[in-house]
PDB file of C-alpha atoms and ligand atoms in Angstrom:
ATOM      1  CA  UNK L   1     -17.292  47.038 120.144  1.00 84.00           C
ATOM      2  CA  UNK L   2     -16.906  48.769 123.548  1.00 88.00           C
ATOM      3  CA  UNK L   3     -13.523  50.260 124.435  1.00 93.00           C
ATOM      4  CA  UNK L   4     -11.665  49.057 127.540  1.00 94.00           C
ATOM      5  CA  UNK L   5     -11.285  52.444 129.295  1.00 94.00           C
ATOM      6  CA  UNK L   6     -13.557  52.517 132.383  1.00 91.00           C
ATOM      7  CA  UNK L   7     -15.713  55.343 133.733  1.00 89.00           C
ATOM      8  CA  UNK L   8     -15.242  56.863 137.203  1.00 89.00           C
ATOM      9  CA  UNK L   9     -18.029  54.636 138.523  1.00 94.00           C
ATOM     10  CA  UNK L  10     -15.797  51.541 138.180  1.00 95.00           C
ATOM     11  CA  UNK L  11     -13.209  53.144 140.494  1.00 95.00           C
ATOM     12  CA  UNK L  12     -15.961  53.707 143.074  1.00 95.00           C
ATOM     13  CA  UNK L  13     -17.270  50.158 142.710  1.00 97.00           C
ATOM     14  CA  UNK L  14     -13.827  48.565 143.073  1.00 97.00           C
ATOM     15  CA  UNK L  15     -12.974  50.814 146.032  1.00 97.00           C
ATOM     16  CA  UNK L  16     -16.256  49.898 147.738  1.00 97.00           C
ATOM     17  CA  UNK L  17     -15.557  46.204 147.140  1.00 98.00           C
ATOM     18  CA  UNK L  18     -12.041  46.490 148.597  1.00 98.00           C
ATOM     19  CA  UNK L  19     -13.383  48.401 151.624  1.00 97.00           C
ATOM     20  CA  UNK L  20     -16.022  45.708 152.199  1.00 96.00           C
ATOM     21  CA  UNK L  21     -13.390  42.949 152.039  1.00 97.00           C
ATOM     22  CA  UNK L  22     -11.196  44.878 154.523  1.00 97.00           C
ATOM     23  CA  UNK L  23     -14.197  45.228 156.846  1.00 95.00           C
ATOM     24  CA  UNK L  24     -14.923  41.503 156.631  1.00 94.00           C
ATOM     25  CA  UNK L  25     -11.252  40.761 157.393  1.00 95.00           C
ATOM     26  CA  UNK L  26     -11.588  42.955 160.468  1.00 92.00           C
ATOM     27  CA  UNK L  27     -14.635  41.017 161.654  1.00 88.00           C
ATOM     28  CA  UNK L  28     -17.327  43.492 160.545  1.00 74.00           C
ATOM     29  CA  UNK L  29     -19.957  41.241 159.019  1.00 69.00           C
ATOM     30  CA  UNK L  30     -23.133  43.166 160.003  1.00 69.00           C
ATOM     31  CA  UNK L  31     -25.740  40.623 161.101  1.00 75.00           C
ATOM     32  CA  UNK L  32     -25.565  38.455 157.964  1.00 81.00           C
ATOM     33  CA  UNK L  33     -23.263  35.459 157.463  1.00 87.00           C
ATOM     34  CA  UNK L  34     -20.311  36.547 155.331  1.00 93.00           C
ATOM     35  CA  UNK L  35     -18.867  34.470 152.496  1.00 96.00           C
ATOM     36  CA  UNK L  36     -15.794  36.732 152.456  1.00 97.00           C
ATOM     37  CA  UNK L  37     -15.129  36.230 156.168  1.00 95.00           C
ATOM     38  CA  UNK L  38     -15.537  32.465 155.754  1.00 95.00           C
ATOM     39  CA  UNK L  39     -13.102  32.401 152.838  1.00 97.00           C
ATOM     40  CA  UNK L  40     -10.524  34.614 154.584  1.00 97.00           C
ATOM     41  CA  UNK L  41     -10.662  32.499 157.733  1.00 96.00           C
ATOM     42  CA  UNK L  42      -9.773  29.432 155.612  1.00 97.00           C
ATOM     43  CA  UNK L  43      -6.450  31.092 154.674  1.00 98.00           C
ATOM     44  CA  UNK L  44      -4.492  32.006 151.517  1.00 98.00           C
ATOM     45  CA  UNK L  45      -4.384  28.481 150.016  1.00 98.00           C
ATOM     46  CA  UNK L  46      -8.185  28.201 149.984  1.00 98.00           C
ATOM     47  CA  UNK L  47      -8.509  31.765 148.632  1.00 98.00           C
ATOM     48  CA  UNK L  48      -5.989  30.929 145.894  1.00 98.00           C
ATOM     49  CA  UNK L  49      -7.889  27.744 144.987  1.00 98.00           C
ATOM     50  CA  UNK L  50     -11.162  29.661 144.632  1.00 98.00           C
ATOM     51  CA  UNK L  51      -9.416  32.320 142.560  1.00 98.00           C
ATOM     52  CA  UNK L  52      -7.969  29.617 140.300  1.00 98.00           C
ATOM     53  CA  UNK L  53     -11.442  28.135 139.742  1.00 98.00           C
ATOM     54  CA  UNK L  54     -12.823  31.561 138.833  1.00 98.00           C
ATOM     55  CA  UNK L  55      -9.856  32.201 136.521  1.00 98.00           C
ATOM     56  CA  UNK L  56     -10.605  28.985 134.620  1.00 98.00           C
ATOM     57  CA  UNK L  57     -14.298  29.900 134.364  1.00 98.00           C
ATOM     58  CA  UNK L  58     -13.303  33.325 133.006  1.00 98.00           C
ATOM     59  CA  UNK L  59     -10.940  31.790 130.456  1.00 98.00           C
ATOM     60  CA  UNK L  60     -13.661  29.403 129.248  1.00 98.00           C
ATOM     61  CA  UNK L  61     -16.167  32.269 129.031  1.00 98.00           C
ATOM     62  CA  UNK L  62     -13.765  34.412 126.986  1.00 98.00           C
ATOM     63  CA  UNK L  63     -13.134  31.525 124.610  1.00 98.00           C
ATOM     64  CA  UNK L  64     -16.742  30.661 123.865  1.00 98.00           C
ATOM     65  CA  UNK L  65     -19.482  32.264 125.950  1.00 98.00           C
ATOM     66  CA  UNK L  66     -21.605  35.404 125.653  1.00 98.00           C
ATOM     67  CA  UNK L  67     -20.377  38.936 126.420  1.00 97.00           C
ATOM     68  CA  UNK L  68     -22.574  38.961 129.562  1.00 98.00           C
ATOM     69  CA  UNK L  69     -21.079  35.650 130.779  1.00 98.00           C
ATOM     70  CA  UNK L  70     -17.578  37.080 130.263  1.00 98.00           C
ATOM     71  CA  UNK L  71     -18.490  40.182 132.302  1.00 98.00           C
ATOM     72  CA  UNK L  72     -20.059  38.075 135.090  1.00 98.00           C
ATOM     73  CA  UNK L  73     -17.144  35.636 135.298  1.00 98.00           C
ATOM     74  CA  UNK L  74     -14.644  38.507 135.271  1.00 98.00           C
ATOM     75  CA  UNK L  75     -16.541  40.123 138.170  1.00 98.00           C
ATOM     76  CA  UNK L  76     -16.263  36.834 140.107  1.00 98.00           C
ATOM     77  CA  UNK L  77     -12.546  36.681 139.297  1.00 98.00           C
ATOM     78  CA  UNK L  78     -11.893  40.263 140.433  1.00 98.00           C
ATOM     79  CA  UNK L  79     -13.728  39.616 143.709  1.00 98.00           C
ATOM     80  CA  UNK L  80     -11.712  36.442 144.346  1.00 98.00           C
ATOM     81  CA  UNK L  81      -8.458  38.170 143.326  1.00 98.00           C
ATOM     82  CA  UNK L  82      -9.143  40.929 145.881  1.00 98.00           C
ATOM     83  CA  UNK L  83      -9.949  38.355 148.593  1.00 98.00           C
ATOM     84  CA  UNK L  84      -6.786  36.368 147.758  1.00 98.00           C
ATOM     85  CA  UNK L  85      -4.645  39.537 147.956  1.00 98.00           C
ATOM     86  CA  UNK L  86      -6.270  40.454 151.284  1.00 98.00           C
ATOM     87  CA  UNK L  87      -5.614  36.951 152.602  1.00 98.00           C
ATOM     88  CA  UNK L  88      -1.896  37.595 151.989  1.00 98.00           C
ATOM     89  CA  UNK L  89      -2.050  41.173 153.314  1.00 98.00           C
ATOM     90  CA  UNK L  90      -1.020  42.593 149.940  1.00 98.00           C
ATOM     91  CA  UNK L  91      -2.518  46.014 149.210  1.00 98.00           C
ATOM     92  CA  UNK L  92      -3.968  47.135 145.899  1.00 98.00           C
ATOM     93  CA  UNK L  93      -1.593  50.112 146.158  1.00 97.00           C
ATOM     94  CA  UNK L  94       1.394  47.751 145.977  1.00 98.00           C
ATOM     95  CA  UNK L  95      -0.096  46.193 142.835  1.00 98.00           C
ATOM     96  CA  UNK L  96      -0.628  49.722 141.477  1.00 96.00           C
ATOM     97  CA  UNK L  97       3.012  50.579 142.164  1.00 96.00           C
ATOM     98  CA  UNK L  98       4.137  47.531 140.164  1.00 94.00           C
ATOM     99  CA  UNK L  99       1.873  48.535 137.288  1.00 94.00           C
ATOM    100  CA  UNK L 100       3.002  52.171 137.417  1.00 95.00           C
ATOM    101  CA  UNK L 101       6.676  51.162 137.146  1.00 91.00           C
ATOM    102  CA  UNK L 102       5.889  49.419 133.851  1.00 88.00           C
ATOM    103  CA  UNK L 103       4.008  52.322 132.301  1.00 89.00           C
ATOM    104  CA  UNK L 104       5.528  53.480 129.051  1.00 86.00           C
ATOM    105  CA  UNK L 105       7.781  50.400 128.794  1.00 80.00           C
ATOM    106  CA  UNK L 106       6.950  47.877 126.113  1.00 83.00           C
ATOM    107  CA  UNK L 107       6.308  44.365 127.397  1.00 80.00           C
ATOM    108  CA  UNK L 108       9.039  43.096 125.050  1.00 84.00           C
ATOM    109  CA  UNK L 109      11.642  45.488 126.507  1.00 79.00           C
ATOM    110  CA  UNK L 110      10.529  44.628 130.056  1.00 77.00           C
ATOM    111  CA  UNK L 111      11.031  40.917 129.331  1.00 80.00           C
ATOM    112  CA  UNK L 112      14.488  41.548 127.847  1.00 85.00           C
ATOM    113  CA  UNK L 113      15.492  43.537 130.968  1.00 81.00           C
ATOM    114  CA  UNK L 114      14.279  40.677 133.153  1.00 78.00           C
ATOM    115  CA  UNK L 115      16.087  37.941 131.250  1.00 79.00           C
ATOM    116  CA  UNK L 116      19.326  40.004 131.039  1.00 76.00           C
ATOM    117  CA  UNK L 117      19.491  40.581 134.811  1.00 68.00           C
TER     118      UNK L 117
HETATM  119  N1  PRT C   1     -18.563  40.280 144.689  1.00 84.07           N
HETATM  120  C1  PRT C   1     -18.798  39.355 145.468  1.00 84.07           C
HETATM  121  C2  PRT C   1     -18.849  37.984 145.024  1.00 84.07           C
HETATM  122  N2  PRT C   1     -18.664  37.439 143.811  1.00 84.07           N
HETATM  123  C3  PRT C   1     -18.810  36.103 143.988  1.00 84.07           C
HETATM  124  N3  PRT C   1     -19.111  35.829 145.277  1.00 84.07           N
HETATM  125  C4  PRT C   1     -19.400  34.530 145.892  1.00 84.07           C
HETATM  126  O1  PRT C   1     -18.400  33.617 145.535  1.00 84.07           O
HETATM  127  C5  PRT C   1     -18.938  32.293 145.640  1.00 84.07           C
HETATM  128  C6  PRT C   1     -18.353  31.507 144.516  1.00 84.07           C
HETATM  129  O2  PRT C   1     -19.210  30.548 144.046  1.00 84.07           O
HETATM  130  P1  PRT C   1     -18.980  29.009 144.307  1.00 84.07           P
HETATM  131  O3  PRT C   1     -20.182  28.331 143.765  1.00 84.07           O
HETATM  132  O4  PRT C   1     -17.641  28.599 143.812  1.00 84.07           O
HETATM  133  O5  PRT C   1     -18.985  29.034 145.906  1.00 84.07           O
HETATM  134  P2  PRT C   1     -19.125  27.865 146.902  1.00 84.07           P
HETATM  135  O6  PRT C   1     -19.229  26.581 146.190  1.00 84.07           O
HETATM  136  O7  PRT C   1     -20.232  28.259 147.839  1.00 84.07           O
HETATM  137  O8  PRT C   1     -17.738  28.040 147.652  1.00 84.07           O
HETATM  138  P3  PRT C   1     -16.851  26.991 148.429  1.00 84.07           P
HETATM  139  O9  PRT C   1     -17.758  26.242 149.343  1.00 84.07           O
HETATM  140  O10 PRT C   1     -16.160  26.164 147.388  1.00 84.07           O
HETATM  141  O11 PRT C   1     -15.882  27.892 149.144  1.00 84.07           O
HETATM  142  C7  PRT C   1     -20.454  32.435 145.670  1.00 84.07           C
HETATM  143  O12 PRT C   1     -20.925  32.125 146.980  1.00 84.07           O
HETATM  144  C8  PRT C   1     -20.673  33.907 145.343  1.00 84.07           C
HETATM  145  O13 PRT C   1     -21.802  34.474 145.995  1.00 84.07           O
HETATM  146  C9  PRT C   1     -19.128  36.974 145.951  1.00 84.07           C
HETATM  147  N4  PRT C   1     -19.339  37.238 147.283  1.00 84.07           N
HETATM  148  C10 PRT C   1     -19.293  38.526 147.693  1.00 84.07           C
HETATM  149  N5  PRT C   1     -19.037  39.573 146.833  1.00 84.07           N
HETATM  150  C11 PRT C   1     -18.995  40.974 147.341  1.00 84.07           C
HETATM  151  O14 PRT C   1     -18.556  40.961 148.687  1.00 84.07           O
HETATM  152  C12 PRT C   1     -19.526  41.638 149.486  1.00 84.07           C
HETATM  153  C13 PRT C   1     -19.524  41.029 150.870  1.00 84.07           C
HETATM  154  O15 PRT C   1     -20.025  39.707 150.813  1.00 84.07           O
HETATM  155  P4  PRT C   1     -20.149  38.859 152.174  1.00 84.07           P
HETATM  156  O16 PRT C   1     -18.802  38.737 152.721  1.00 84.07           O
HETATM  157  O17 PRT C   1     -20.754  37.529 151.775  1.00 84.07           O
HETATM  158  O18 PRT C   1     -21.065  39.644 153.070  1.00 84.07           O
HETATM  159  C14 PRT C   1     -20.840  41.494 148.737  1.00 84.07           C
HETATM  160  O19 PRT C   1     -21.737  42.508 149.090  1.00 84.07           O
HETATM  161  C15 PRT C   1     -20.361  41.642 147.299  1.00 84.07           C
HETATM  162  O20 PRT C   1     -20.174  43.023 147.002  1.00 84.07           O
END
């Protein structure tokens, strides 16, 4: 069974994807029609709906489909998550900051802190 820890190439791939989505948001679509630009121009609700569809497909794949289907559906979900974040103008750095704050804290302790405040 493969471990979860990624190689450096995933960082490059995700960064390239985020850069491409930013470019599409800024109107740089080369000479091809852009699905990303079309989705972003429809606004956050449409982006959220597409992300929800991909999330359900990923859940179904994890429950009962092949490893390759899970990887493919997860790739779709990550793409649509990035587009949905961009549609709201929320940076991946702000997501990273939220994750970093939780590092080293057990999820059970974090939940207790939340419910006590
Ligand atoms: N990673 C992706 C990616 N993953 C999924 N998709 C698209 O997401 C769509 C989802 O499938 P659906 O069948 O639900 O789409 P649909 O029915 O056409 O969509 P709606 O009409 O419901 O909006 C498909 O059109 C996929 O091609 C993606 N589209 C683009 N990218 C990346 O974004 C880059 C820029 O793409 P463009 O903006 O199209 O140039 C590409 O080079 C890729 O790196």
